[in-house]
Short mmCIF file of C-alpha atoms in Angstrom, two decimals:
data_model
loop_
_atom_site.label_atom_id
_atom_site.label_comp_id
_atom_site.label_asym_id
_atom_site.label_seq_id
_atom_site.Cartn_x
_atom_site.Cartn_y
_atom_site.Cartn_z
CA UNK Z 218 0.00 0.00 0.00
CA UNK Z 219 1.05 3.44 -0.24
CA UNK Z 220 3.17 5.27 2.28
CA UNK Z 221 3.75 8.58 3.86
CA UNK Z 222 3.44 11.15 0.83
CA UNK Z 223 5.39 14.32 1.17
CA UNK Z 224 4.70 17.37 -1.51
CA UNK Z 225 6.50 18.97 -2.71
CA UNK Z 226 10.11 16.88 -2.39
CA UNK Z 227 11.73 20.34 -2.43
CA UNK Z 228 10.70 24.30 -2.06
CA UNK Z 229 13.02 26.88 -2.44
CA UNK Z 230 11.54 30.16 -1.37
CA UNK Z 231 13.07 33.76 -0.61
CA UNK Z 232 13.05 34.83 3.15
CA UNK Z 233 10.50 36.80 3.97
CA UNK Z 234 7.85 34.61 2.29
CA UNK Z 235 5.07 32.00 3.59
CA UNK Z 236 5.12 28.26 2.55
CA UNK Z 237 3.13 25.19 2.70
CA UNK Z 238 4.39 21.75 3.39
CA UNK Z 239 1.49 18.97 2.60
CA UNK Z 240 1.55 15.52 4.42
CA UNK Z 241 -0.78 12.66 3.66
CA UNK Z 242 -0.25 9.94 5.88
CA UNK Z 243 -1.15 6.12 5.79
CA UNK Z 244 -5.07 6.00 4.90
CA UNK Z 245 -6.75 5.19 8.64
CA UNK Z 246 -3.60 6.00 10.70
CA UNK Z 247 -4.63 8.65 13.19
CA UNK Z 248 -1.69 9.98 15.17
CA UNK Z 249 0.87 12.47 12.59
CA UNK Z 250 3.74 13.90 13.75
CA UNK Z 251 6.00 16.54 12.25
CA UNK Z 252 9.42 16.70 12.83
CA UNK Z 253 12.52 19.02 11.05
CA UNK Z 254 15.95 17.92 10.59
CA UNK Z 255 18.80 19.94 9.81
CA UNK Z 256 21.85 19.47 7.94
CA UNK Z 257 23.97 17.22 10.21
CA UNK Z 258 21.33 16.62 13.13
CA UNK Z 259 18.86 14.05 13.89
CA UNK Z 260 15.53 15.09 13.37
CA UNK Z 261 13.33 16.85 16.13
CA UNK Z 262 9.94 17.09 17.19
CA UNK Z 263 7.90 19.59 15.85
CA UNK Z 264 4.17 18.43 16.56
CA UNK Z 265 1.87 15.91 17.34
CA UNK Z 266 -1.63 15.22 16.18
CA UNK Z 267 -4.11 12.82 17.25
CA UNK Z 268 -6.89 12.89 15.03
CA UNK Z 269 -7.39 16.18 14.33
CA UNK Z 270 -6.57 17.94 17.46
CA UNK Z 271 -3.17 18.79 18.15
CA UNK Z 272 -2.53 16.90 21.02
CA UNK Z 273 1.36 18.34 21.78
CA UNK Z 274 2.67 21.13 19.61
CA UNK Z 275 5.85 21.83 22.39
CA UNK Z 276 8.13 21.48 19.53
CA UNK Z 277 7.19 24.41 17.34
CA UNK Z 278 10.20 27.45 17.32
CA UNK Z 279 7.96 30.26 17.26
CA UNK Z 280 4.56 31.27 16.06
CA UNK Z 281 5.47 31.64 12.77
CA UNK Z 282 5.25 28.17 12.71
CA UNK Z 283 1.37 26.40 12.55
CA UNK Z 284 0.03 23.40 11.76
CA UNK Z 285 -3.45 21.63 10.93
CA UNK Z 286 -5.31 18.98 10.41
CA UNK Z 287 -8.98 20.12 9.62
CA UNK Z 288 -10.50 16.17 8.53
CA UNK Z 289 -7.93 13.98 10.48
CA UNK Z 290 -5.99 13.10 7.52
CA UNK Z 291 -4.03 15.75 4.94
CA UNK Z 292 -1.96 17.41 7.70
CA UNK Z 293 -0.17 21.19 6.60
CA UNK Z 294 2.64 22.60 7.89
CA UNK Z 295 2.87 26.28 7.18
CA UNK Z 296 5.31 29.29 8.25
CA UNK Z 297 4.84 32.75 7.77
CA UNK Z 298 7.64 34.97 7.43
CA UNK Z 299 10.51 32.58 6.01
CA UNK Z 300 14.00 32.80 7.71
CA UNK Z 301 17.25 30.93 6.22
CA UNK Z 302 17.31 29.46 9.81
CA UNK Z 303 14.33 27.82 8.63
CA UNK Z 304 16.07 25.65 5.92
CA UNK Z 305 15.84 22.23 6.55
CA UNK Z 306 14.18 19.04 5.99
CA UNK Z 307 10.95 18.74 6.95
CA UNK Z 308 9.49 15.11 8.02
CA UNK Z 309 6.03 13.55 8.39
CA UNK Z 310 5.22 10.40 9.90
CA UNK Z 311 1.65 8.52 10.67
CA UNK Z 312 0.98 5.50 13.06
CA UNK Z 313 -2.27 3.69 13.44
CA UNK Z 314 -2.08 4.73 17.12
CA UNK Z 315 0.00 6.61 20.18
CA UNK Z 316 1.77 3.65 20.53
CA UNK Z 317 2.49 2.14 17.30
CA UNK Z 318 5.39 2.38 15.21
CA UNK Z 319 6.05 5.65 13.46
CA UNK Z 320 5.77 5.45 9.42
CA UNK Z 321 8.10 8.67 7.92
CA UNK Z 322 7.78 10.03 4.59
CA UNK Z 323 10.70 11.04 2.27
CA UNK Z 324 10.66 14.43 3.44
CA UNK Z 325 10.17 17.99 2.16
CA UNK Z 326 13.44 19.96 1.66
CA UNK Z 327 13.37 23.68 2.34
CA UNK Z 328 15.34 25.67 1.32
CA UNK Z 329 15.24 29.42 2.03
CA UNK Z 330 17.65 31.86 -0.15
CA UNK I 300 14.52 16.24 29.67
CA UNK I 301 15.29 13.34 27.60
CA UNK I 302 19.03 12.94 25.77
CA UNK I 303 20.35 10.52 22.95
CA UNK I 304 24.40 10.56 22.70
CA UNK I 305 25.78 8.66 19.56
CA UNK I 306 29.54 8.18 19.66
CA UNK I 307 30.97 8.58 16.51
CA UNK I 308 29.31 10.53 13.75
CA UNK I 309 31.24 8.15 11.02
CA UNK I 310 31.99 4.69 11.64
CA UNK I 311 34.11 2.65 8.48
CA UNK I 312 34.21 -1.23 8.11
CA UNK I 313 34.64 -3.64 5.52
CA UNK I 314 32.49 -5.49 4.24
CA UNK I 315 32.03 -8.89 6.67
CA UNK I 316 33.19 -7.41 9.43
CA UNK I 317 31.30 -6.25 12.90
CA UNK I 318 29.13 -3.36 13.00
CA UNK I 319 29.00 -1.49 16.33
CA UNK I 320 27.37 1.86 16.57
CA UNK I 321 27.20 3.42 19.85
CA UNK I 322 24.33 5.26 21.58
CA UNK I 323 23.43 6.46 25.11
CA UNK I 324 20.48 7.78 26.62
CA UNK I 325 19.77 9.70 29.83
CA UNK I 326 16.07 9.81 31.18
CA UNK I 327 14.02 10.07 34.33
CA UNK I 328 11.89 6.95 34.01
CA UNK I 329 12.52 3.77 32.16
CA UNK I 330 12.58 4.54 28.57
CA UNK I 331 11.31 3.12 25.01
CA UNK I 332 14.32 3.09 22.62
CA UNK I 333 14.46 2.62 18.74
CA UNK I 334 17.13 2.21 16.37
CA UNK I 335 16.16 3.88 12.37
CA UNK I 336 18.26 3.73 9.29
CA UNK I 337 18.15 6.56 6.48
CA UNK I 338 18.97 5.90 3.25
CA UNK I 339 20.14 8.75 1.13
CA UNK I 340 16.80 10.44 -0.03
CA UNK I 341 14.61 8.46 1.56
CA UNK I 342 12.43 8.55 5.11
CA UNK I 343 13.25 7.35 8.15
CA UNK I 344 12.57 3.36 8.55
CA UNK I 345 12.70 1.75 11.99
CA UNK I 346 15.17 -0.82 12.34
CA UNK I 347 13.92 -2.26 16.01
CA UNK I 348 12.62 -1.16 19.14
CA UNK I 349 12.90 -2.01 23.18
CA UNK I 350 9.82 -1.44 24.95
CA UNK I 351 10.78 -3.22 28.15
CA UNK I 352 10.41 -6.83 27.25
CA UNK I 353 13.56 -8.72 26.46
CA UNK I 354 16.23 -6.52 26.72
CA UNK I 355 18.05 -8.07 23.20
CA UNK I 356 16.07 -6.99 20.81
CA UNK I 357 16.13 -8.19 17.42
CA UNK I 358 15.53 -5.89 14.12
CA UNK I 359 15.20 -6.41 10.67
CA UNK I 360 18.13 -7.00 8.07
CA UNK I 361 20.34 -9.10 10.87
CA UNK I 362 20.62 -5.81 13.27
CA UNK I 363 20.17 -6.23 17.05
CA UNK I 364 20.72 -4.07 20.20
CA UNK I 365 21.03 -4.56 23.68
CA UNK I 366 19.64 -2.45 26.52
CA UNK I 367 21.66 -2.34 29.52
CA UNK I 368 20.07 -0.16 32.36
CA UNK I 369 23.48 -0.03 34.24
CA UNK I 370 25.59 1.74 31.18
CA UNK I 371 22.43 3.65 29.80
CA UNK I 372 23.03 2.36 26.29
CA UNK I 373 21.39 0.78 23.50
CA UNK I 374 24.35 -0.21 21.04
CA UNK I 375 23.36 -1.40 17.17
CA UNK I 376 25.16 -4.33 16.45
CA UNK I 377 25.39 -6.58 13.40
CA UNK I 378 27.93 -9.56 12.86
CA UNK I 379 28.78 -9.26 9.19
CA UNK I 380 28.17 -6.00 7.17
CA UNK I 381 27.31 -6.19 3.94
CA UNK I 382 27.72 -2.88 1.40
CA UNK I 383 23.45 -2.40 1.62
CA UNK I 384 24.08 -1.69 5.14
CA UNK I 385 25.81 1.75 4.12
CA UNK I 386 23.61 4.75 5.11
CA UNK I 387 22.69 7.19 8.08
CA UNK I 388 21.59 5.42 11.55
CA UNK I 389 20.01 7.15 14.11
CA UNK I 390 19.07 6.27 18.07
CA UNK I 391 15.86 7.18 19.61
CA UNK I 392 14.36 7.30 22.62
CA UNK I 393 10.70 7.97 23.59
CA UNK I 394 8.49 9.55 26.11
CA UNK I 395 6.50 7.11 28.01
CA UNK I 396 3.20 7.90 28.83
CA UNK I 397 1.16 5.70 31.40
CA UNK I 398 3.03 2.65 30.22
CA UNK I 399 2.62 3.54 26.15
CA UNK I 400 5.05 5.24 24.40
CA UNK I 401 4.40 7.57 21.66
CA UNK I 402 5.81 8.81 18.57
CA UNK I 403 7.19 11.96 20.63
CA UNK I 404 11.02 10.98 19.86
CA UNK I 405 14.66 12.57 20.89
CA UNK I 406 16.98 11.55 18.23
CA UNK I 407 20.74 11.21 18.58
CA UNK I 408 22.68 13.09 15.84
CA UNK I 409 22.84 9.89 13.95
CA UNK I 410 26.10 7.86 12.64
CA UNK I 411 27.01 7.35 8.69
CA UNK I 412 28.11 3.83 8.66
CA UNK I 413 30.20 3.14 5.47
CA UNK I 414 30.96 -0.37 4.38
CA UNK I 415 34.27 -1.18 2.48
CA UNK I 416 34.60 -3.97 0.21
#
């Protein structure tokens, strides 16, 4: 079946700009995460969805930074008011529950100039 | 706060030989702890887990790890490399939450293993 899709694979944008980054997890898996990974680090927790409530969104930098996930499924990460800081790849990943196994997507690379 | 430490951020053997990729955790309460490779390009793919049962775990693709509560680690081991085993592995460890963990992870930095033939 299909995985974790990620769109697009890459974004460059100019700082100062707002972007979307689209998720669609596993069809019926109900807990999404997002997590960003920078060049040369392990990736870190961004937010947490169960269903379509955000159930921990700790990990967010700043308010620039939101996320939603209006029907439970399609989840969008979007921030406002680019930075280069904000370069990085950005992951998605679904389980069927809390406490299942996490199922990542490829990734969305962004890259602010 | 939870902590992953991964010693070495490149580790070289040939091909046949042991892999050993270090990682140590520090956390308040008894943690869940997973082991993912990343291949270049692709997403994260979990390689094995400890959620407090047997504390030799094994994973897919001949990988295993031991939890030892006394040293705080959770090394990746594998007896024989072989060249597919060459890409970007990182340590994880979990919150856990009324005995359940969740996908809330702390990743170490990760390690490139690269496999010589």
């Amino acid at each position: 079946g299909a995985g974790v899709s990620q769109t697009p694979s890459n974004k460059v944008t100019e700082k100062g700009k707002y972007v979307e980054l689209r998720c669609d997890p596993i069809s019926g898996h109900t807990a999404l995460y997002w997590y960003r990974q920078s060049l040369g680090q392990g990736p870190e927790f961004l937010i947490y969805f169960q269903g379509t409530g955000a159930a921990d969104d700790s990990g967010l930098p700043n308010d620039r930074f939101f996320a939603v996930r209006p029907e439970g499924s399609v989840s969008t990460l979007k921030i406002q008011r680019t930075e280069r800081g904000d370069s990085a790849v950005y992951l998605c990943a679904s389980s069927v529950r809390r406490d299942s196994p996490l199922h990542f997507g490829n990734g969305t690379r962004l890259t602010v100039t | 706060a939870q902590s992953v430490t991964q010693l070495g951020s490149h580790v070289s053997v040939s091909e046949g030989a042991l892999v050993l990729l270090r990682c140590n955790y520090s956390s308040s309460v008894p943690p869940y702890l997973f082991w993912y490779v990343q291949y270049p390009n692709q997403g994260l793919q979990l390689l094995l887990k400890y959620t407090s049962a047997a504390t030799l775990v094994k994973g897919i693709n001949g990988f295993e790890a031991e939890f030892k509560k006394s040293e705080t680690s959770f090394h990746l081991t594998k007896p024989s490399a072989h060249m597919s085993d060459a890409a970007e592995y990182f340590c994880a460890v979990s919150d856990v939450i009324s005995g359940t963990s969740y996908g809330k992870l702390t990743f170490g930095q990760g390690t490139i293993l690269t496999v010589h033939p």
